[in-house]
XYZ file of C-alpha atoms in Angstrom:
777
model
C 57.829 254.601 -67.651
C 57.172 257.526 -65.314
C 58.111 255.509 -62.211
C 61.354 254.252 -63.779
C 62.278 257.756 -64.961
C 61.609 259.243 -61.531
C 63.429 256.390 -59.776
C 66.591 257.198 -61.739
C 66.395 260.896 -60.878
C 65.406 260.504 -57.228
C 67.808 257.594 -56.649
C 70.761 259.582 -57.969
C 69.784 262.552 -55.805
C 69.417 260.346 -52.736
C 72.853 258.776 -53.210
C 74.632 262.092 -53.780
C 72.742 263.836 -50.976
C 73.844 261.128 -48.549
C 77.441 262.215 -49.280
C 76.542 265.917 -49.044
C 74.867 265.238 -45.720
C 77.819 263.284 -44.351
C 80.604 265.663 -45.334
C 78.899 269.058 -45.302
C 75.868 268.933 -43.028
C 76.588 266.405 -40.285
C 78.613 267.837 -37.384
C 81.937 266.285 -36.453
C 81.516 263.370 -34.007
C 82.715 265.270 -30.961
C 80.897 267.087 -28.144
C 80.012 270.673 -29.146
C 81.993 270.231 -32.349
C 80.861 273.661 -33.566
C 83.388 275.135 -31.118
C 86.364 273.238 -32.584
C 88.713 275.397 -34.654
C 91.960 275.089 -36.587
C 94.480 277.856 -35.875
C 96.535 279.126 -38.797
C 99.245 281.626 -39.572
C 98.104 284.052 -42.290
C 100.545 285.897 -44.587
C 97.592 287.880 -45.969
C 93.815 288.027 -45.357
C 92.187 284.775 -46.389
C 95.527 283.025 -47.043
C 95.309 280.294 -44.400
C 98.408 278.138 -43.859
C 97.093 274.970 -42.182
C 100.141 274.492 -39.945
C 102.248 276.663 -37.670
C 105.662 276.748 -36.057
C 106.120 275.257 -32.624
C 106.993 278.688 -31.273
C 103.755 280.196 -32.602
C 101.807 277.459 -30.810
C 103.563 278.275 -27.529
C 102.645 281.945 -27.976
C 99.004 281.100 -28.659
C 98.878 278.733 -25.716
C 100.172 281.451 -23.391
C 98.141 284.371 -24.759
C 94.667 283.080 -25.543
C 91.783 283.787 -23.166
C 88.944 282.886 -25.547
C 90.019 279.299 -26.095
C 88.937 276.722 -23.562
C 91.818 274.477 -24.647
C 94.454 274.376 -27.360
C 96.742 271.610 -28.580
C 99.388 270.866 -31.190
C 100.158 267.743 -33.209
C 103.256 266.891 -35.240
C 103.295 264.015 -37.734
C 105.807 261.330 -36.799
C 106.581 257.950 -38.393
C 108.223 255.280 -36.252
C 109.044 251.578 -36.458
C 107.176 249.173 -34.198
C 109.283 246.148 -33.289
C 108.899 243.263 -30.872
C 105.248 242.623 -31.825
C 105.552 240.286 -34.780
C 107.051 241.516 -38.026
C 108.432 245.055 -37.820
C 106.055 247.649 -39.201
C 106.331 251.361 -39.866
C 103.507 253.305 -38.229
C 102.245 256.816 -38.684
C 101.578 258.628 -35.446
C 101.408 262.023 -33.784
C 103.507 263.832 -31.255
C 100.879 265.820 -29.341
C 100.668 268.307 -26.525
C 99.009 267.083 -23.345
C 95.567 268.601 -24.050
C 95.162 267.098 -27.514
C 92.451 264.566 -26.672
C 90.760 266.977 -24.264
C 90.315 269.502 -27.092
C 88.226 266.919 -28.941
C 86.446 265.673 -25.833
C 87.783 262.128 -26.369
C 88.727 259.853 -23.470
C 90.698 256.610 -23.868
C 88.590 253.446 -23.928
C 91.238 251.781 -21.752
C 93.698 253.454 -19.419
C 94.120 257.196 -19.150
C 94.998 260.385 -20.999
C 98.349 262.196 -20.874
C 99.213 264.093 -17.699
C 100.462 267.672 -18.015
C 103.778 266.567 -16.500
C 104.307 264.067 -19.342
C 104.505 266.964 -21.790
C 106.645 269.107 -19.477
C 110.445 269.500 -19.762
C 111.300 267.306 -16.780
C 108.417 264.839 -16.957
C 108.220 261.195 -17.963
C 108.021 261.275 -21.753
C 108.311 257.539 -22.361
C 104.575 256.938 -22.576
C 102.257 256.208 -25.485
C 98.553 255.981 -26.255
C 97.732 253.560 -29.071
C 94.813 253.480 -31.467
C 92.064 250.898 -31.166
C 92.983 249.554 -34.596
C 96.652 249.013 -33.654
C 95.594 247.428 -30.368
C 93.462 244.868 -32.168
C 95.732 244.175 -35.167
C 99.085 243.863 -33.357
C 98.201 243.109 -29.760
C 95.143 240.887 -30.232
C 92.867 243.243 -28.306
C 94.651 242.308 -25.067
C 92.799 244.149 -22.248
C 95.988 243.991 -20.196
C 97.982 246.056 -22.663
C 97.871 249.110 -20.359
C 101.103 249.266 -18.395
C 103.054 247.099 -20.833
C 106.037 248.230 -22.884
C 106.116 248.551 -26.676
C 109.117 249.475 -28.806
C 108.937 252.413 -31.196
C 112.146 253.283 -33.034
C 114.047 251.249 -30.460
C 112.696 253.219 -27.481
C 110.668 251.418 -24.812
C 107.389 253.220 -24.160
C 104.740 252.383 -21.587
C 101.217 252.061 -22.949
C 98.996 254.257 -20.789
C 95.820 254.135 -22.886
C 93.914 252.718 -25.837
C 91.686 255.017 -27.878
C 88.098 254.223 -28.844
C 87.586 252.866 -32.355
C 88.085 255.518 -35.061
C 88.629 258.163 -32.403
C 91.020 260.406 -34.331
C 88.898 262.087 -36.939
C 90.349 262.440 -40.438
C 93.646 261.009 -39.199
C 94.929 257.454 -39.349
C 97.468 257.917 -36.532
C 98.307 254.623 -34.862
C 99.833 256.147 -31.733
C 100.179 259.365 -29.733
C 103.297 260.409 -27.836
C 104.054 263.608 -25.895
C 105.467 266.388 -28.080
C 107.454 268.159 -25.323
C 107.850 271.368 -27.305
C 108.876 273.856 -24.614
C 112.373 272.689 -23.593
C 113.618 272.447 -27.187
C 115.054 275.496 -28.943
C 114.596 273.657 -32.223
C 110.883 273.073 -31.562
C 110.104 276.503 -30.151
C 111.689 278.264 -33.103
C 109.171 280.431 -34.939
C 110.280 279.554 -38.463
C 109.403 276.206 -40.078
C 112.000 273.885 -38.535
C 109.268 272.180 -36.503
C 105.719 272.514 -37.784
C 102.532 271.506 -36.020
C 98.828 271.398 -36.684
C 97.068 273.447 -34.013
C 93.483 272.812 -32.911
C 91.482 274.545 -30.233
C 88.110 274.594 -28.535
C 86.405 277.956 -28.159
C 84.907 278.945 -24.855
C 81.081 279.100 -24.826
C 79.997 282.372 -26.431
C 83.379 283.124 -28.003
C 83.735 283.366 -31.776
C 86.613 282.344 -34.006
C 86.983 285.925 -35.247
C 87.295 287.265 -31.678
C 89.844 284.614 -30.714
C 91.915 285.221 -33.859
C 91.902 288.972 -33.350
C 93.019 288.541 -29.725
C 96.014 286.422 -30.748
C 96.928 288.796 -33.598
C 96.988 291.735 -31.179
C 98.944 289.727 -28.581
C 101.592 288.859 -31.174
C 102.776 292.479 -31.189
C 104.475 291.956 -27.825
C 106.598 289.080 -29.158
C 106.870 290.134 -32.815
C 110.668 290.503 -32.580
C 110.964 286.758 -31.907
C 109.571 285.959 -35.352
C 111.567 285.936 -38.594
C 111.301 289.220 -40.477
C 109.080 287.726 -43.173
C 106.552 286.510 -40.563
C 106.412 289.566 -38.329
C 103.424 291.088 -40.127
C 101.541 287.824 -40.426
C 98.264 287.563 -38.580
C 96.454 284.689 -36.885
C 93.448 283.054 -38.523
C 90.924 280.487 -37.395
C 88.732 278.138 -39.378
C 86.079 275.859 -38.057
C 87.593 272.395 -37.936
C 84.752 271.148 -40.117
C 85.647 273.721 -42.787
C 89.331 272.855 -42.591
C 88.661 269.138 -43.088
C 85.911 269.272 -45.701
C 86.295 272.722 -47.240
C 88.247 271.460 -50.253
C 85.528 268.913 -51.013
C 82.686 271.414 -50.936
C 82.829 272.677 -54.564
C 83.115 269.152 -55.964
C 80.284 267.726 -53.872
C 77.995 270.673 -54.598
C 78.782 270.354 -58.326
C 77.584 266.739 -58.238
C 74.481 267.677 -56.249
C 73.623 270.391 -58.801
C 74.176 267.871 -61.602
C 71.782 265.274 -60.168
C 69.237 268.014 -59.483
C 69.380 268.909 -63.177
C 68.891 265.233 -64.069
C 65.807 265.166 -61.836
C 64.410 268.291 -63.507
C 64.875 266.655 -66.905
C 63.092 263.564 -65.587
C 60.263 265.821 -64.381
C 59.964 267.373 -67.829
C 59.714 263.917 -69.383
C 57.056 262.776 -66.938
C 55.139 266.023 -67.434
C 55.110 265.308 -71.160
C 53.794 261.818 -70.479
C 51.019 263.252 -68.310
C 50.148 265.873 -70.912
C 49.713 263.114 -73.465
C 47.619 261.177 -70.966
C 45.570 264.298 -70.185
C 44.605 264.557 -73.858
C 43.064 261.090 -73.697
C 41.170 262.095 -70.532
C 39.729 265.349 -71.864
C 36.274 263.880 -72.350
C 36.304 262.453 -68.824
C 37.375 265.814 -67.352
C 34.704 267.610 -69.400
C 32.003 265.307 -68.008
C 33.244 265.936 -64.443
C 33.155 269.712 -65.004
C 29.678 269.458 -66.564
C 28.521 267.595 -63.468
C 29.703 270.463 -61.256
C 33.363 269.776 -60.425
C 35.303 272.991 -59.821
C 38.684 273.737 -61.369
C 40.373 273.355 -57.969
C 38.638 269.980 -57.493
C 39.995 268.726 -60.822
C 43.484 270.121 -60.073
C 43.480 268.436 -56.649
C 42.558 265.103 -58.175
C 45.239 265.297 -60.852
C 47.907 266.522 -58.415
C 47.025 263.684 -56.055
C 47.598 261.248 -58.904
C 50.915 262.963 -59.685
C 52.022 262.810 -56.060
C 51.178 259.117 -55.840
C 53.173 258.553 -59.000
C 56.059 260.583 -57.541
C 55.941 258.648 -54.255
C 56.060 255.385 -56.176
C 59.093 256.722 -58.035
C 60.501 257.934 -54.707
C 60.239 254.484 -53.119
C 61.938 252.922 -56.133
C 64.513 255.730 -56.103
C 65.164 255.218 -52.394
C 65.879 251.538 -52.976
C 68.109 252.451 -55.917
C 69.899 255.067 -53.798
C 70.489 252.608 -50.942
C 72.043 250.165 -53.398
C 74.135 252.882 -55.055
C 75.569 254.547 -51.927
C 78.156 251.906 -51.024
C 79.643 251.512 -54.532
C 79.642 255.300 -54.849
C 81.507 255.771 -51.563
C 84.012 253.045 -52.439
C 84.587 254.513 -55.897
C 85.008 258.017 -54.502
C 87.255 256.798 -51.686
C 85.432 258.967 -49.166
C 86.218 258.477 -45.491
C 83.581 260.324 -43.520
C 84.257 260.540 -39.827
C 85.684 258.919 -36.775
C 83.174 256.116 -36.615
C 80.706 257.954 -38.830
C 79.235 256.333 -41.906
C 77.797 257.553 -45.162
C 74.362 256.070 -45.586
C 70.702 256.369 -44.773
C 69.576 258.396 -41.800
C 66.586 260.542 -40.903
C 67.853 263.568 -42.832
C 68.480 261.559 -46.018
C 65.048 259.889 -45.755
C 63.404 263.275 -45.226
C 65.274 264.629 -48.247
C 64.040 261.731 -50.401
C 60.465 262.270 -49.235
C 60.683 266.007 -49.884
C 62.280 265.420 -53.284
C 59.478 263.029 -54.207
C 56.735 265.446 -53.166
C 58.338 268.460 -54.832
C 58.945 266.374 -57.928
C 55.295 265.357 -58.000
C 54.245 268.986 -57.847
C 56.776 270.070 -60.489
C 55.790 267.563 -63.129
C 52.118 267.484 -62.143
C 51.102 271.103 -61.859
C 51.338 272.012 -65.560
C 49.321 269.005 -66.826
C 46.845 269.442 -63.966
C 46.009 273.077 -64.691
C 46.061 272.409 -68.423
C 43.593 269.543 -68.116
C 41.367 271.316 -65.588
C 40.173 273.832 -68.210
C 38.718 271.670 -70.972
C 36.850 272.900 -74.051
C 33.537 271.785 -72.540
C 31.366 272.318 -75.633
C 33.831 270.661 -77.979
C 34.758 267.719 -75.760
C 31.145 266.713 -75.087
C 30.641 266.310 -78.818
C 31.677 262.841 -79.931
C 34.914 263.099 -81.907
C 35.021 266.905 -81.878
C 38.404 268.615 -81.887
C 38.987 271.458 -79.483
C 41.903 273.754 -78.967
C 43.278 271.553 -76.172
C 45.480 269.493 -78.457
C 47.213 272.591 -79.740
C 47.619 273.921 -76.197
C 49.130 270.649 -75.034
C 51.456 270.565 -78.000
C 52.765 274.026 -77.205
C 53.260 273.069 -73.558
C 55.117 269.901 -74.560
C 57.327 271.914 -76.877
C 58.148 274.297 -74.026
C 59.055 271.384 -71.744
C 61.213 269.873 -74.475
C 63.088 273.138 -74.939
C 63.647 273.277 -71.171
C 65.038 269.782 -70.846
C 67.225 270.315 -73.925
C 68.708 273.413 -72.300
C 69.330 271.532 -69.052
C 70.968 268.675 -70.944
C 73.270 271.131 -72.692
C 74.199 272.523 -69.269
C 75.306 269.091 -68.052
C 77.035 268.100 -71.265
C 79.055 271.329 -71.393
C 80.067 270.978 -67.724
C 81.135 267.361 -68.281
C 82.975 268.375 -71.458
C 84.884 271.146 -69.686
C 85.924 268.791 -66.883
C 86.954 266.145 -69.431
C 89.120 268.636 -71.339
C 90.599 269.796 -68.042
C 91.350 266.226 -66.964
C 93.056 265.414 -70.272
C 95.137 268.600 -70.027
C 96.188 267.720 -66.479
C 97.035 264.130 -67.454
C 99.235 265.397 -70.287
C 100.990 268.013 -68.144
C 104.759 267.634 -67.972
C 105.588 266.400 -64.473
C 109.275 267.101 -64.979
C 110.235 263.475 -64.286
C 109.628 260.010 -65.742
C 107.181 258.038 -63.624
C 107.199 254.793 -65.596
C 108.995 251.734 -64.181
C 109.871 253.366 -60.847
C 109.121 251.837 -57.460
C 109.066 254.025 -54.346
C 108.854 253.236 -50.638
C 109.654 254.843 -47.284
C 112.153 253.726 -44.676
C 112.698 255.103 -41.191
C 116.090 254.609 -39.513
C 115.585 255.137 -35.751
C 118.098 256.992 -33.602
C 118.646 253.829 -31.574
C 120.278 252.229 -34.629
C 121.929 255.354 -36.006
C 122.280 258.106 -33.383
C 124.358 260.322 -35.667
C 123.917 261.600 -39.197
C 127.002 259.736 -40.430
C 125.525 256.439 -39.268
C 122.226 257.196 -40.963
C 124.016 258.017 -44.199
C 125.996 254.753 -44.018
C 122.812 252.707 -43.558
C 121.280 254.520 -46.501
C 124.307 253.656 -48.637
C 124.084 249.989 -47.627
C 120.396 249.913 -48.577
C 121.101 251.388 -52.018
C 124.039 249.043 -52.632
C 121.946 245.992 -51.742
C 118.992 247.104 -53.873
C 121.279 247.677 -56.856
C 122.176 243.967 -56.773
C 118.585 242.873 -57.495
C 118.148 241.486 -61.033
C 116.034 243.863 -63.089
C 117.035 246.986 -61.099
C 118.888 249.626 -63.112
C 119.057 252.667 -60.786
C 118.569 253.398 -57.079
C 118.327 256.724 -55.278
C 117.109 258.326 -52.068
C 115.530 261.612 -51.068
C 113.763 263.110 -48.096
C 110.607 263.228 -50.241
C 109.557 262.097 -53.704
C 107.307 264.218 -55.959
C 103.569 263.521 -55.731
C 103.850 261.002 -52.934
C 101.580 262.520 -50.332
C 104.056 264.614 -48.381
C 103.507 268.310 -47.861
C 107.173 268.954 -48.566
C 109.511 271.173 -46.590
C 110.602 274.703 -47.306
C 112.828 277.439 -45.967
C 114.155 280.866 -46.878
C 116.837 281.083 -49.542
C 118.612 284.131 -50.984
C 121.674 285.187 -52.916
C 124.590 285.631 -50.548
C 125.433 288.932 -52.241
C 121.932 290.310 -51.649
C 121.244 290.041 -47.916
C 118.435 292.585 -48.212
C 116.304 289.889 -49.897
C 116.967 287.312 -47.183
C 113.502 287.235 -45.704
C 111.141 287.177 -48.634
C 111.838 284.128 -50.818
C 111.066 280.554 -49.821
C 112.058 277.376 -51.622
C 111.284 273.726 -51.094
C 114.204 271.526 -50.180
C 115.158 267.859 -50.263
C 118.190 265.905 -49.216
C 119.238 263.402 -51.893
C 121.630 260.476 -52.248
C 122.649 257.938 -54.857
C 121.169 258.244 -58.345
C 118.032 260.083 -57.275
C 117.831 262.420 -60.285
C 118.824 259.733 -62.792
C 116.311 257.276 -61.334
C 113.437 259.713 -61.779
C 114.733 261.004 -65.106
C 115.079 264.589 -63.844
C 117.399 266.215 -66.405
C 120.675 267.894 -65.491
C 120.647 271.249 -67.298
C 124.106 272.425 -66.287
C 126.868 271.605 -63.827
C 126.972 268.239 -62.067
C 125.020 265.925 -59.804
C 125.926 265.447 -56.140
C 128.421 262.661 -55.447
C 129.306 260.399 -52.534
C 132.137 262.778 -51.649
C 129.597 265.570 -51.041
C 127.766 263.414 -48.497
C 129.980 263.961 -45.458
C 129.895 266.598 -42.757
C 133.450 267.714 -43.606
C 132.729 268.244 -47.293
C 132.104 271.782 -48.629
C 128.446 272.777 -48.539
C 127.172 272.481 -52.103
C 123.690 272.256 -53.529
C 121.723 271.786 -56.719
C 118.906 274.184 -57.648
C 116.055 273.745 -60.100
C 115.636 276.001 -63.104
C 112.655 277.851 -61.565
C 114.823 279.011 -58.669
C 117.764 279.736 -60.975
C 115.635 281.998 -63.184
C 114.022 283.680 -60.201
C 117.254 284.524 -58.374
C 119.709 284.922 -61.251
C 117.667 285.670 -64.347
C 119.872 285.044 -67.392
C 123.085 284.946 -65.330
C 124.929 281.632 -64.957
C 124.129 280.341 -61.440
C 126.994 277.795 -61.307
C 129.548 278.690 -58.665
C 127.277 281.349 -57.153
C 126.591 281.358 -53.419
C 123.227 280.987 -51.711
C 122.262 281.746 -48.124
C 120.167 278.882 -46.740
C 119.485 277.716 -43.169
C 122.069 280.090 -41.755
C 124.891 278.778 -43.988
C 126.469 279.626 -47.313
C 126.156 277.064 -50.092
C 127.736 276.878 -53.539
C 125.570 275.980 -56.540
C 127.176 273.103 -58.437
C 124.265 272.066 -60.665
C 120.942 273.072 -62.153
C 118.231 270.466 -62.793
C 114.823 270.591 -64.406
C 111.863 271.576 -62.274
C 109.331 268.987 -61.172
C 105.744 269.292 -60.008
C 106.057 268.338 -56.370
C 102.424 268.068 -55.345
C 100.013 267.453 -58.227
C 100.037 267.308 -62.003
C 97.800 270.370 -62.127
C 99.960 272.340 -59.685
C 102.904 274.118 -61.254
C 106.584 273.647 -60.463
C 107.957 275.596 -57.482
C 111.501 276.738 -56.568
C 113.542 273.926 -54.997
C 117.047 273.208 -53.728
C 118.735 269.845 -53.196
C 121.661 268.996 -50.923
C 123.412 265.898 -49.604
C 121.647 263.515 -47.237
C 124.141 264.336 -44.472
C 122.313 267.608 -43.813
C 118.821 266.094 -43.489
C 118.850 262.289 -42.968
C 115.652 261.983 -40.914
C 113.300 261.216 -43.780
C 114.080 258.595 -46.397
C 112.138 257.760 -49.525
C 113.800 255.209 -51.799
C 113.260 255.204 -55.580
C 114.129 252.162 -57.693
C 114.079 252.159 -61.497
C 113.517 248.731 -62.992
C 113.841 247.042 -66.357
C 110.779 244.914 -65.558
C 107.336 245.856 -64.157
C 108.174 247.589 -60.857
C 105.885 245.562 -58.597
C 107.505 242.359 -59.892
C 110.647 243.161 -57.875
C 108.739 244.127 -54.699
C 109.424 240.753 -52.946
C 113.141 241.067 -53.764
C 113.138 244.622 -52.415
C 111.664 243.437 -49.114
C 114.251 240.661 -48.826
C 117.057 243.076 -49.657
C 116.016 245.463 -46.896
C 115.735 242.578 -44.436
C 119.314 241.616 -45.345
C 120.476 245.096 -44.362
C 118.451 245.123 -41.127
C 115.500 242.816 -40.327
C 114.069 245.503 -38.008
C 113.696 248.104 -40.800
C 110.201 247.771 -42.266
C 109.134 249.020 -45.665
C 106.199 251.452 -45.720
C 103.969 252.734 -48.509
C 105.400 250.548 -51.265
C 103.890 251.715 -54.576
C 104.838 252.803 -58.064
C 105.508 256.442 -58.852
C 103.056 256.144 -61.757
C 100.317 255.194 -59.273
C 101.185 258.193 -57.121
C 101.037 260.554 -60.090
C 97.662 259.179 -61.145
C 96.341 259.476 -57.591
C 96.925 263.232 -57.581
C 94.094 263.522 -60.116
C 91.778 261.131 -58.285
C 89.311 263.813 -57.203
C 89.089 265.179 -60.745
C 88.599 261.662 -62.079
C 85.805 260.876 -59.621
C 83.885 264.079 -60.334
C 84.405 263.646 -64.070
C 83.147 260.038 -64.121
C 80.082 260.804 -61.996
C 79.221 263.982 -63.860
C 79.745 262.101 -67.122
C 77.281 259.435 -65.994
C 74.739 262.105 -65.076
C 75.272 263.911 -68.390
C 74.821 260.657 -70.308
C 71.632 259.958 -68.335
C 70.399 263.438 -69.170
C 71.194 262.875 -72.835
C 69.229 259.603 -72.867
C 66.288 261.274 -71.111
C 66.411 264.159 -73.586
C 66.420 261.676 -76.450
C 63.381 259.946 -74.958
C 61.714 263.317 -74.446
C 62.305 264.391 -78.037
C 61.034 261.059 -79.295
C 57.960 261.293 -77.086
C 57.034 264.830 -78.133
C 57.550 264.177 -81.836
C 55.670 260.864 -81.608
C 52.797 262.642 -79.868
C 52.839 265.321 -82.557
C 52.812 262.727 -85.337
C 49.894 260.926 -83.705
C 47.915 264.173 -83.433
C 48.733 265.124 -87.018
C 47.845 261.753 -88.549
C 44.941 263.229 -90.548
C 47.065 266.161 -91.751
C 49.887 263.841 -92.832
C 47.394 261.592 -94.620
C 46.053 264.565 -96.561
C 49.589 265.640 -97.509
C 50.398 262.141 -98.753
C 47.074 261.972 -100.599
C 47.938 265.259 -102.330
C 51.268 263.858 -103.499
C 53.767 264.537 -100.723
C 56.646 262.063 -100.864
C 58.467 260.325 -97.997
C 61.299 262.873 -98.072
C 58.893 265.759 -97.671
C 57.075 264.104 -94.752
C 60.339 263.172 -93.019
C 61.682 266.676 -93.600
C 58.512 268.177 -92.107
C 58.856 266.148 -88.891
C 62.629 266.625 -88.617
C 62.286 270.396 -89.000
C 59.768 270.456 -86.182
C 62.088 268.548 -83.847
C 65.190 270.458 -84.920
C 63.599 273.862 -84.283
C 62.763 272.936 -80.711
C 66.190 271.459 -80.066
C 67.990 274.461 -81.574
C 66.065 276.827 -79.323
C 66.909 274.677 -76.300
C 70.523 274.457 -77.470
C 70.834 278.232 -77.693
C 69.370 278.705 -74.209
C 71.550 275.909 -72.818
C 74.755 277.346 -74.300
C 73.956 280.739 -72.766
C 73.231 279.135 -69.387
C 76.367 276.977 -69.548
C 78.530 280.094 -69.717
C 77.335 280.960 -66.229
C 77.721 277.355 -65.061
C 81.281 277.336 -66.431
C 82.133 280.280 -64.200
C 80.856 278.342 -61.174
C 83.166 275.395 -61.886
C 86.065 277.548 -63.110
C 88.189 276.749 -60.054
C 87.921 273.045 -60.930
C 89.284 273.622 -64.436
C 92.936 273.340 -65.445
C 94.151 275.327 -68.449
C 90.655 275.269 -69.955
C 88.421 278.289 -70.442
C 84.922 278.095 -68.972
C 83.688 279.107 -72.447
C 85.870 276.674 -74.393
C 84.550 276.805 -77.997
C 85.631 273.244 -78.772
C 83.455 271.895 -75.988
C 80.508 274.071 -77.005
C 80.676 272.978 -80.660
C 81.076 269.307 -79.737
C 78.075 269.399 -77.404
C 75.985 271.155 -80.085
C 76.870 268.525 -82.685
C 76.138 265.649 -80.284
C 72.774 267.068 -79.290
C 71.737 267.829 -82.868
C 72.690 264.281 -83.896
C 70.674 262.815 -81.020
C 67.711 265.079 -81.830
C 67.721 264.087 -85.487
C 67.839 260.400 -84.546
C 65.041 260.766 -81.986
C 62.925 262.698 -84.506
C 63.697 260.360 -87.397
C 62.072 257.343 -85.727
C 58.544 258.856 -85.557
C 59.163 260.639 -88.887
C 59.776 257.309 -90.559
C 56.563 256.005 -89.023
C 54.711 259.031 -90.391
C 55.683 258.109 -93.949
C 53.785 254.834 -93.554
C 50.453 256.504 -92.819
C 47.724 255.122 -95.103
C 45.876 258.177 -96.497
C 42.506 256.372 -96.615
C 42.796 255.211 -93.006
C 43.905 258.671 -91.897
C 40.996 260.400 -93.668
C 38.460 258.019 -92.123
C 39.994 258.250 -88.606
C 37.730 261.177 -87.702
């Protein structure tokens, strides 16, 4: 029983620690990865924006002396044609030093030359990922020097990356970004945003490098928009930028399994205390023959450590088996080529956990047993004070594990309430029966915006002909579908003094976008086909959050907004949607015709049948419009909405499993302590029955004993869970860390479990034969 109990605790700790080790302790798989940093623009101290304008990158590149190298990357999706079926690939436009920052060299071919990222250089080159090389080009070693076609442009392959070379990024290709010659890309607002990474020089610190760039910005401050002129430069370690958001969740799980292990230790300690009672005569003989207290303690601790090591071996095997399903369930992708699994650090952790566990559960029984009542124990059948001492110690252990169980149950309950609240949050749109996918129309097929709009119209018209399709629309992005969204400054035209302090998200829309997603029209009208031409008046729709913010209770229809250097008339107000996650509130947004931003296209299709049932027809319809336009990221909107809560769901399920395990262990512990107590009080119970005590009185006696211990543990656990709730407060959504409903529910569950666990030995106590009990001693 002890080995199985320990195996559960140690195995769970091993599995979770393997994830902690991989995402928090292991360095990134690059040379001197501790010197890799992410550069950020900071509106205020600690407010890191994980991307920057192209112009800010140019400034940093020119001004930094503490960075050994610096590079920028811009997300770009392009269509690969001429290599089998057309496919839409995600890639990066990068500055020439991008791979050199990471210390990565192509497995085949070469890296970019500085001239290939310069204004007058050869830009028609590409480096492809190892995965793309193998999946689409059959691993052809002669691929270097050949042409591939991305968005209709012919690019020469100059290199193939090693397998999984681009950490935390699934980019299939790299092309030169060529930022400097473009006014659009060197602008210091958010027209062209990049992720900026750098490598510190030996001995330099991130704080020093950030301070240098902040000071240097003063010389070029006038080039920045007014709202960004006082912003500073921040730097995070690249490891922190990638894994920082996971840290609280992973540490919560590690704390939870540690609590489970402590509860397991308490149970095993109780088992050993019961066993020590049986061995009191043996220990007394050893002491009488000259064994010292330390000698007895050493012997008993050695036995405990052997027991713990046996549990550790079983736990290690259990952990090895559990790691893969755990990683798959959690959807964790560790590193470029790195894996989550057993290594020296995880093995050392398991060994240390086993040894510490052995000491934790062994030290109390060892010292308790090492001081026997020598005179009493050497008398055959005599009763010493040891039984009472052991009983008190077992009661203390039971109170402790009850308190720890309460801690886990309350934490799991708070996360469950938070998850339910998030799931029931109003997204602002109807996600059921809507299919969404992305399409990229390359400039080679549609060099102008009018051509792109016409292709978009043809796609929507063809999709509308599919049986079972009721509505079709387009937008530059769809809520909760993985995009970061775009934003820019917006202000009332009659209040130019506010022009540089209010930002809103924006989307270009076409067709029945709002109707397809069920976004309600609150006033005014939707955009029409007539609005979707360059000669049409500039009109836009705003959401109610922006309308309230800029106009209060005034009617916004017909009012003018200043946006992207132009004046726009508000013709409609729609309901606000949650753009990013269900547990992230609605933000100000504006919508305008596709003509003004046709470079990103997400298509939404509302169906009268299950959405995925029309997926084959959707693919055929798009092929009818253009066989070289691939569909990317085909999924349902409902799936996308659910995926935004995936991290919460994972932590909740795992913590729930650990809490349930703790509850079972607590139940076993209560049963064990009460059973031990009943066994030790057999003579007393027999006397009570002989004197006329009925079954109800005996059961009540035993239940009161168990209930008192559990109530004490419950009180301590509730007090401790208040502190634990504060630690997980940032993981909660619209739920107080001291939610009374959760506290009461946990109390009722634990009391019910305690009564059940106490009732089993209590029922056995009522069957004690008084004559047998009186003769037992």
